[in-house]
mmCIF file of C-alpha atoms in Angstrom:
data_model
loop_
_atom_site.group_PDB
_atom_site.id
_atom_site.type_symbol
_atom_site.label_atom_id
_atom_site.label_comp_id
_atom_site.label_asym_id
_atom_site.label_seq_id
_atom_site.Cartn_x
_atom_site.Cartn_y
_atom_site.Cartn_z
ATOM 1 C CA UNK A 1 129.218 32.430 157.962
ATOM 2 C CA UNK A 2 127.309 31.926 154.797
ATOM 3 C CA UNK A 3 127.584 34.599 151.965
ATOM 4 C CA UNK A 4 125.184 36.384 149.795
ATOM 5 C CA UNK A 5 123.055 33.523 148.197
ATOM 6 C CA UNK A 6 120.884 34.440 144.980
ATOM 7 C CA UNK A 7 118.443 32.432 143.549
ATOM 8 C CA UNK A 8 117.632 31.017 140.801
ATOM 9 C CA UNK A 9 121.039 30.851 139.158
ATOM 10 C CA UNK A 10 119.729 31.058 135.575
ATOM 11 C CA UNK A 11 116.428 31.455 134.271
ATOM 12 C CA UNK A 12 115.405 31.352 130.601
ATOM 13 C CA UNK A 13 112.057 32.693 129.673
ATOM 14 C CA UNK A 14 109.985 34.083 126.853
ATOM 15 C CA UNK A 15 109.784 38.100 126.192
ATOM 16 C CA UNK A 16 106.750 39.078 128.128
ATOM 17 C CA UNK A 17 107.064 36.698 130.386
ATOM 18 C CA UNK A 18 107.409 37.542 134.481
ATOM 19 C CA UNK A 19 110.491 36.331 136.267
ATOM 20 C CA UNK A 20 111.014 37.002 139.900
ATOM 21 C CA UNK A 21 115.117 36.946 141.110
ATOM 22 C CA UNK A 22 115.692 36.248 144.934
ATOM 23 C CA UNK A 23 118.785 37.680 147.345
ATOM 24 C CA UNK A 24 119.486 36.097 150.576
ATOM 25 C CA UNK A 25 122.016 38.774 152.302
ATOM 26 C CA UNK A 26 124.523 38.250 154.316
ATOM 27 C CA UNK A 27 123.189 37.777 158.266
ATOM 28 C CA UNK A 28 123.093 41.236 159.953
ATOM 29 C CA UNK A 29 123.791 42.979 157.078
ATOM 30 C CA UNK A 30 121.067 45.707 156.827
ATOM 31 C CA UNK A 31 121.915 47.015 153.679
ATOM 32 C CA UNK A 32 121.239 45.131 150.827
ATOM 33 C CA UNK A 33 121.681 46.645 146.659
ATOM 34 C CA UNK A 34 121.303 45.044 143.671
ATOM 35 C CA UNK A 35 123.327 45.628 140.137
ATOM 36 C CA UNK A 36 122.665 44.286 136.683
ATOM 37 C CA UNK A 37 125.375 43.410 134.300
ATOM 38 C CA UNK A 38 124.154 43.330 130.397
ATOM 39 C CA UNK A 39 126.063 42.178 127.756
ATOM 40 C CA UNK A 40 129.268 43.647 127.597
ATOM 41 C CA UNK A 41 129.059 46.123 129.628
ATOM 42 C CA UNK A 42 130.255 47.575 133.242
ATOM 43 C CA UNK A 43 128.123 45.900 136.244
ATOM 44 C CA UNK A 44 125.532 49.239 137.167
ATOM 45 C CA UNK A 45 123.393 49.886 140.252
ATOM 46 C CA UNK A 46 119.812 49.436 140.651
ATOM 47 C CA UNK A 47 118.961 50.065 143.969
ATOM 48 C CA UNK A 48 119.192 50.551 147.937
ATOM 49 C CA UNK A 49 117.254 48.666 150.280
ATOM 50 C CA UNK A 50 118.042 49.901 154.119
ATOM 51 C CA UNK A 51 116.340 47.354 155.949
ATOM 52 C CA UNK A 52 112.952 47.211 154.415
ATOM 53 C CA UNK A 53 113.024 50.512 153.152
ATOM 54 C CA UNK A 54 114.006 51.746 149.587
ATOM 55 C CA UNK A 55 116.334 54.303 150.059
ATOM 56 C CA UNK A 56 117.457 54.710 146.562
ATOM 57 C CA UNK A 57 116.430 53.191 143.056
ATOM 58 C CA UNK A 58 118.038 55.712 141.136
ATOM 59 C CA UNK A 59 119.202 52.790 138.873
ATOM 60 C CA UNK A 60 116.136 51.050 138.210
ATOM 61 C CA UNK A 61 115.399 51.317 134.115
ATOM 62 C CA UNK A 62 111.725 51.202 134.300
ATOM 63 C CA UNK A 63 108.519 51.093 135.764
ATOM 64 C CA UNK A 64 108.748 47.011 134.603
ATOM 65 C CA UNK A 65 111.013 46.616 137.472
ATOM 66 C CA UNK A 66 109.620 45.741 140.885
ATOM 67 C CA UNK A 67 112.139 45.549 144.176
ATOM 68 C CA UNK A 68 110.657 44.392 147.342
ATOM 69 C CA UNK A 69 112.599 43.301 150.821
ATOM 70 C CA UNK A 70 109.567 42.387 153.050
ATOM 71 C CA UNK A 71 110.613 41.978 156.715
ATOM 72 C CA UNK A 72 113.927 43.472 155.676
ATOM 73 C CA UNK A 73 115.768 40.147 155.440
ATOM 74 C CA UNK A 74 115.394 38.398 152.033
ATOM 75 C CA UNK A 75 114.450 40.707 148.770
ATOM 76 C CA UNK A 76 113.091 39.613 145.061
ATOM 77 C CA UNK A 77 113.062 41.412 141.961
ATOM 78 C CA UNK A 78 110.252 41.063 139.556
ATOM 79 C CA UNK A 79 110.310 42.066 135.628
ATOM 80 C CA UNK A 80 106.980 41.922 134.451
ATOM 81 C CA UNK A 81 106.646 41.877 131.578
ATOM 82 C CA UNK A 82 110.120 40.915 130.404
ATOM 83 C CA UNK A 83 111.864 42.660 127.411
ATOM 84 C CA UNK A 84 114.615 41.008 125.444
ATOM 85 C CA UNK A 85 117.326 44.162 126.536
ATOM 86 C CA UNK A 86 116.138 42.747 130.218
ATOM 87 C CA UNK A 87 118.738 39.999 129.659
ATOM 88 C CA UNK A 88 121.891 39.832 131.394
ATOM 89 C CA UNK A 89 123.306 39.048 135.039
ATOM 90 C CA UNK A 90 121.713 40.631 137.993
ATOM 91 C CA UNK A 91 124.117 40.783 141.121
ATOM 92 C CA UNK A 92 122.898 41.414 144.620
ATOM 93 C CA UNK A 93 125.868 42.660 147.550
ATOM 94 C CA UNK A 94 125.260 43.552 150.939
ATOM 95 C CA UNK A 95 126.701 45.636 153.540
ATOM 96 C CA UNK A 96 126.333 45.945 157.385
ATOM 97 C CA UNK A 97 126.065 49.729 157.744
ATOM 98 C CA UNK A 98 126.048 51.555 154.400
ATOM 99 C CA UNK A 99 126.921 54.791 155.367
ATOM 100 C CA UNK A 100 130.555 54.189 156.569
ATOM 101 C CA UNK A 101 133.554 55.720 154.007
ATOM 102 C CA UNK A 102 135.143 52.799 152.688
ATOM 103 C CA UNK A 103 132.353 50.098 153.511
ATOM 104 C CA UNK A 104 132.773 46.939 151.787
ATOM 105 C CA UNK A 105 129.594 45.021 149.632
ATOM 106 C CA UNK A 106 129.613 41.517 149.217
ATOM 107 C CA UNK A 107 128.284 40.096 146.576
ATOM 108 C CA UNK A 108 126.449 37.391 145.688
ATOM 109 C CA UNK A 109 126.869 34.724 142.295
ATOM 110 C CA UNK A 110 124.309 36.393 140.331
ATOM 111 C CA UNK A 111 121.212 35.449 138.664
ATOM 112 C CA UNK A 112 121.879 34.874 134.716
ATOM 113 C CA UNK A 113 118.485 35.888 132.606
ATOM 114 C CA UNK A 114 118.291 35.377 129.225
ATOM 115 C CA UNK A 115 114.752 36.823 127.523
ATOM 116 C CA UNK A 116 114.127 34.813 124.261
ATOM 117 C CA UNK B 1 129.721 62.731 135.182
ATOM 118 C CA UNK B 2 131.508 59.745 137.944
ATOM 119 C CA UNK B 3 132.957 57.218 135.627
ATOM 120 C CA UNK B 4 135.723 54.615 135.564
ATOM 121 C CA UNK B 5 137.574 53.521 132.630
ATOM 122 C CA UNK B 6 140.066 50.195 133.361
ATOM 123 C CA UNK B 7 142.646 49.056 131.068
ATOM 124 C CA UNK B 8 143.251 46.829 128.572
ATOM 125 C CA UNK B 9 140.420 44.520 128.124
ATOM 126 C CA UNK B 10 142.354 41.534 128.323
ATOM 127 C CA UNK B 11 145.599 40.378 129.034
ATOM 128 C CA UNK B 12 147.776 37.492 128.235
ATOM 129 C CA UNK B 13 151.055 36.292 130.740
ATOM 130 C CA UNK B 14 153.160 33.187 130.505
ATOM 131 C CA UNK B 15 153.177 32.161 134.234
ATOM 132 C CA UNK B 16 156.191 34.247 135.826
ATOM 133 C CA UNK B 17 155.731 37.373 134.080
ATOM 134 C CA UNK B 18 154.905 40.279 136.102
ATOM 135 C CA UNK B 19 152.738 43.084 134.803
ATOM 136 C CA UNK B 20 149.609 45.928 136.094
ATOM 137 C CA UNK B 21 146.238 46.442 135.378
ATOM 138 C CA UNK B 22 145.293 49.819 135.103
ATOM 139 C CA UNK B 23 141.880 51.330 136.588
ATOM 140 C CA UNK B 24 141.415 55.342 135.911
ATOM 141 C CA UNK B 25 138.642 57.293 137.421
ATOM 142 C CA UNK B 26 136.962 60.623 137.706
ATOM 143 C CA UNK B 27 134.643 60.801 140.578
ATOM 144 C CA UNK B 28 133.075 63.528 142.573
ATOM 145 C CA UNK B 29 133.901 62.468 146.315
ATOM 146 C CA UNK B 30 135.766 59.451 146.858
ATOM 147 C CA UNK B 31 135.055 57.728 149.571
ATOM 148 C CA UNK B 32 137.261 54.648 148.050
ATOM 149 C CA UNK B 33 138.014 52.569 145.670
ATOM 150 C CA UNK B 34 137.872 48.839 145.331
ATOM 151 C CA UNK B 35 139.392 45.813 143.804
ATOM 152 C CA UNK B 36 137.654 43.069 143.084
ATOM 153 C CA UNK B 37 138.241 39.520 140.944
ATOM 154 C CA UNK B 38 135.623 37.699 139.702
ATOM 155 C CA UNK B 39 134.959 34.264 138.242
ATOM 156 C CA UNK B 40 133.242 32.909 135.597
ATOM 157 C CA UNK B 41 130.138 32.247 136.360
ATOM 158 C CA UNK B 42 130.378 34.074 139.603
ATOM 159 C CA UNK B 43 130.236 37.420 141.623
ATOM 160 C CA UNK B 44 132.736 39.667 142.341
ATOM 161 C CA UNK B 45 134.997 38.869 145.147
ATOM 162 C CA UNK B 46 136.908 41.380 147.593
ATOM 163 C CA UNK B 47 140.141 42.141 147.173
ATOM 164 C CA UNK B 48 141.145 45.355 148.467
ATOM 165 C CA UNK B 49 139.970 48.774 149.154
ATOM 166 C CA UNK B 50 142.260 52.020 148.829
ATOM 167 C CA UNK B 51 141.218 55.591 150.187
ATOM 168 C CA UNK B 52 144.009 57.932 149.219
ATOM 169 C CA UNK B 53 146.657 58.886 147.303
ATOM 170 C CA UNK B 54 149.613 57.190 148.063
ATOM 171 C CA UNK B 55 148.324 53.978 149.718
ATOM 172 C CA UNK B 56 149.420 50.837 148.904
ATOM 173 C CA UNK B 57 147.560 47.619 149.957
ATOM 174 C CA UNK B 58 149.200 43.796 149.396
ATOM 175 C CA UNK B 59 148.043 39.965 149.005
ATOM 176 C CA UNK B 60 150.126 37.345 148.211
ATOM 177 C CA UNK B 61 150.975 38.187 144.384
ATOM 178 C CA UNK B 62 148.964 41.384 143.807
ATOM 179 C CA UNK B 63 149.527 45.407 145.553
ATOM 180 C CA UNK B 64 147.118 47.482 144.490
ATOM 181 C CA UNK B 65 148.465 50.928 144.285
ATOM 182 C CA UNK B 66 146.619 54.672 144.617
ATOM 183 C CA UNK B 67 147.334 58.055 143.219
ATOM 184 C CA UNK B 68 144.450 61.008 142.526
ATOM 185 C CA UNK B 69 143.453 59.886 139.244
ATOM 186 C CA UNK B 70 143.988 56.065 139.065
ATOM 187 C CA UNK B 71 144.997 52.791 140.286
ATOM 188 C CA UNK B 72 147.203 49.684 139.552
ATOM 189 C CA UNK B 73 147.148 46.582 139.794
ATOM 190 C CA UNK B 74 150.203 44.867 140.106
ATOM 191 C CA UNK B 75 150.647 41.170 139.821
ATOM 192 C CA UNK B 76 153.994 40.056 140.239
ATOM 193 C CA UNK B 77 155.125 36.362 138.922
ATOM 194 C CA UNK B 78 151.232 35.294 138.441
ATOM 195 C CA UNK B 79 150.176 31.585 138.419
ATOM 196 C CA UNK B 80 147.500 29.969 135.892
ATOM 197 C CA UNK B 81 145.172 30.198 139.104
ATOM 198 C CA UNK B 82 145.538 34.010 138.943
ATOM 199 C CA UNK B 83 143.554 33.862 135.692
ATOM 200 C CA UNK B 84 140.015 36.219 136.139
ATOM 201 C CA UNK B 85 138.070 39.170 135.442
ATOM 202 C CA UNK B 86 139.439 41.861 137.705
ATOM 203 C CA UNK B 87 137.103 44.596 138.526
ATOM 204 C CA UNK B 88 137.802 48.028 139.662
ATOM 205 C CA UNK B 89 134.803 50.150 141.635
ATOM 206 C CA UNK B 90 134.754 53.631 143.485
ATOM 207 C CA UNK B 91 132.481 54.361 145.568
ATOM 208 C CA UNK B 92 130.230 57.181 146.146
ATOM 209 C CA UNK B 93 127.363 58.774 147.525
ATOM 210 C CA UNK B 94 123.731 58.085 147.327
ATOM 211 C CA UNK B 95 120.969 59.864 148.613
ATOM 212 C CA UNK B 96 121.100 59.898 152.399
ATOM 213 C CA UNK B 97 124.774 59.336 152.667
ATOM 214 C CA UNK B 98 124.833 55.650 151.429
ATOM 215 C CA UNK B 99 127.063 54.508 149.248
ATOM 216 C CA UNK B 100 127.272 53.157 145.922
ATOM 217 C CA UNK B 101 129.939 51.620 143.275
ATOM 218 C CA UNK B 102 130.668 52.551 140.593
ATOM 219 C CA UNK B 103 132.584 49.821 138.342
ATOM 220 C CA UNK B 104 134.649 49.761 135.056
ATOM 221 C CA UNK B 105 134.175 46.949 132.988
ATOM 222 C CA UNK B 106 137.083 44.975 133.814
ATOM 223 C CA UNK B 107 140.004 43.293 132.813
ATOM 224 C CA UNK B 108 140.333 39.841 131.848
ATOM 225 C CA UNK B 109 143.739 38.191 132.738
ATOM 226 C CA UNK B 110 144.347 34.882 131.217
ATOM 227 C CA UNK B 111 147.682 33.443 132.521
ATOM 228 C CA UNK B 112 149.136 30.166 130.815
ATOM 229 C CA UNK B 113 151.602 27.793 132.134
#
C-alpha cells in the first residue's frame, strides 16, 4: 500500500512569488492535515480536511495561505504571495477516521520551501 | 496552554550504551501520545502510541514508557542505524471531535560505532 506522497520535494522561489504544495493521502484515508515545520522549531498544525470539507484551519498563519482538497482525494496548498518567514518544511499526514482516541497520522516526506 | 517540551536536544552514544529520551507534556485531554522517528530529509515515522499512565509499549531496542506528566524513551544497547530525530506528539481535540498533534521539537540521537 503506498504512503502519503507529497509533491514537489523542494521548491526554491523568489519572495512574492506563488508556490502551490501537493498531498497524495493515503487510499481510504478520509482525513487528511497538513503541518509546517520552520526553522528550528516544533512541527505545528495547519489544518483539517474531512473529505473535501475544511473542518479546521485553526493553524493557518494568514489569509496568504490557500488549502483546497477538491473531490476529497488529493489536496494543494497555495502561498500567494510568498514571504521569506513562509520558508520551511510543510508535512502532510493522513488518517482513516479522525475522530477515534488514539488514531494514528501518517505522514508524508514533506515539501522543503525556501523563499529567497 | 497544551504544550510539549522533549529533552535534551541532542544526544551522543557509543554503540552499546543504553540511555532515555525524555518527552514532558501538559495537555488538556489526552487522548494519547505518540512516538515518532524521523529522518533526514524525511517525515515522521510511527513508532508507538501510549494512552495512560502506566503503559509500556516495546520494539526491538526502544519501550516507550507513560506516567501523567511525561514519557521516556528508552533505547537499550542502540546501533549506528538507531541514529534520528525522535519526535514526541499528544494528541488532542479539534473542533468537531477530530484530533490533532501536538509535537515537541525533538531529539536528535547520533549513535557512533
Amino acid at each position: 500500500e503506498a504512503g502519503v506522497t507529497q509533491f514537489p520535494s523542494h521548491s526554491v522561489i523568489e519572495k512574492g512569488q506563488t508556490v502551490t504544495l501537493r498531498c497524495d493521502p493515503i487510499s481510504g484515508h478520509d482525513n487528511l492535515y497538513w503541518y509546517r515545520r520552520v526553522m528550528g522549531k516544533e512541527i505545528k498544525f495547519l489544518l483539517h480536511f474531512v473529505k473535501e470539507s475544511k473542518q479546521d484551519e485553526s493553524g493557518m498563519p494568514n489569509n496568504r495561505f490557500l488549502a483546497e482538497r477538491t473531490g476529497g482525494t488529493y489536496s494543494t496548498l497555495k502561498v500567494q504571495p510568498a514571504e521569506l518567514e513562509d520558508s520551511g518544511v510543510y508535512f502532510c499526514a493522513s488518517s482513516q477516521h479522525g475522530l477515534a482516541v488514539g488514531e494514528t497520522q501518517y505522514f508524508g516526506p514533506g515539501t522543503r520551501l525556501l523563499v529567497l | 496552554e497544551d504544550q510539549v517540551t522533549q529533552s535534551p536536544e541532542a544526544l551522543r552514544l557509543q554503540e552499546g550504551e543504553s540511555s532515555s529520551l525524555n518527552c514532558s507534556y501538559t495537555v488538556s485531554g489526552l487522548r494519547g501520545l505518540f512516538w515518532y522517528r524521523q529522518d533526514p530529509g524525511k517525515g515522521p515515522e510511527f513508532l508507538f502510541t501510549l494512552y495512560s499512565a502506566g503503559e509500556e509499549k516495546e520494539k526491538e531496542r526502544l519501550k516507550a514508557t507513560l506516567t501523567k506528566k511525561e514519557s521516556f524513551l528508552h533505547i537499550t544497547a542502540p546501533k549506528p542505524e538507531d541514529s534520528a530525530t525522535y519526535l514526541c506528539a499528544v494528541q488532542t481535540l479539534l473542533s468537531g471531535g477530530y484530533n490533532k498533534l501536538i509535537f515537541g521539537a525533538g531529539t536528535r540521537l547520533a549513535v557512533h560505532p
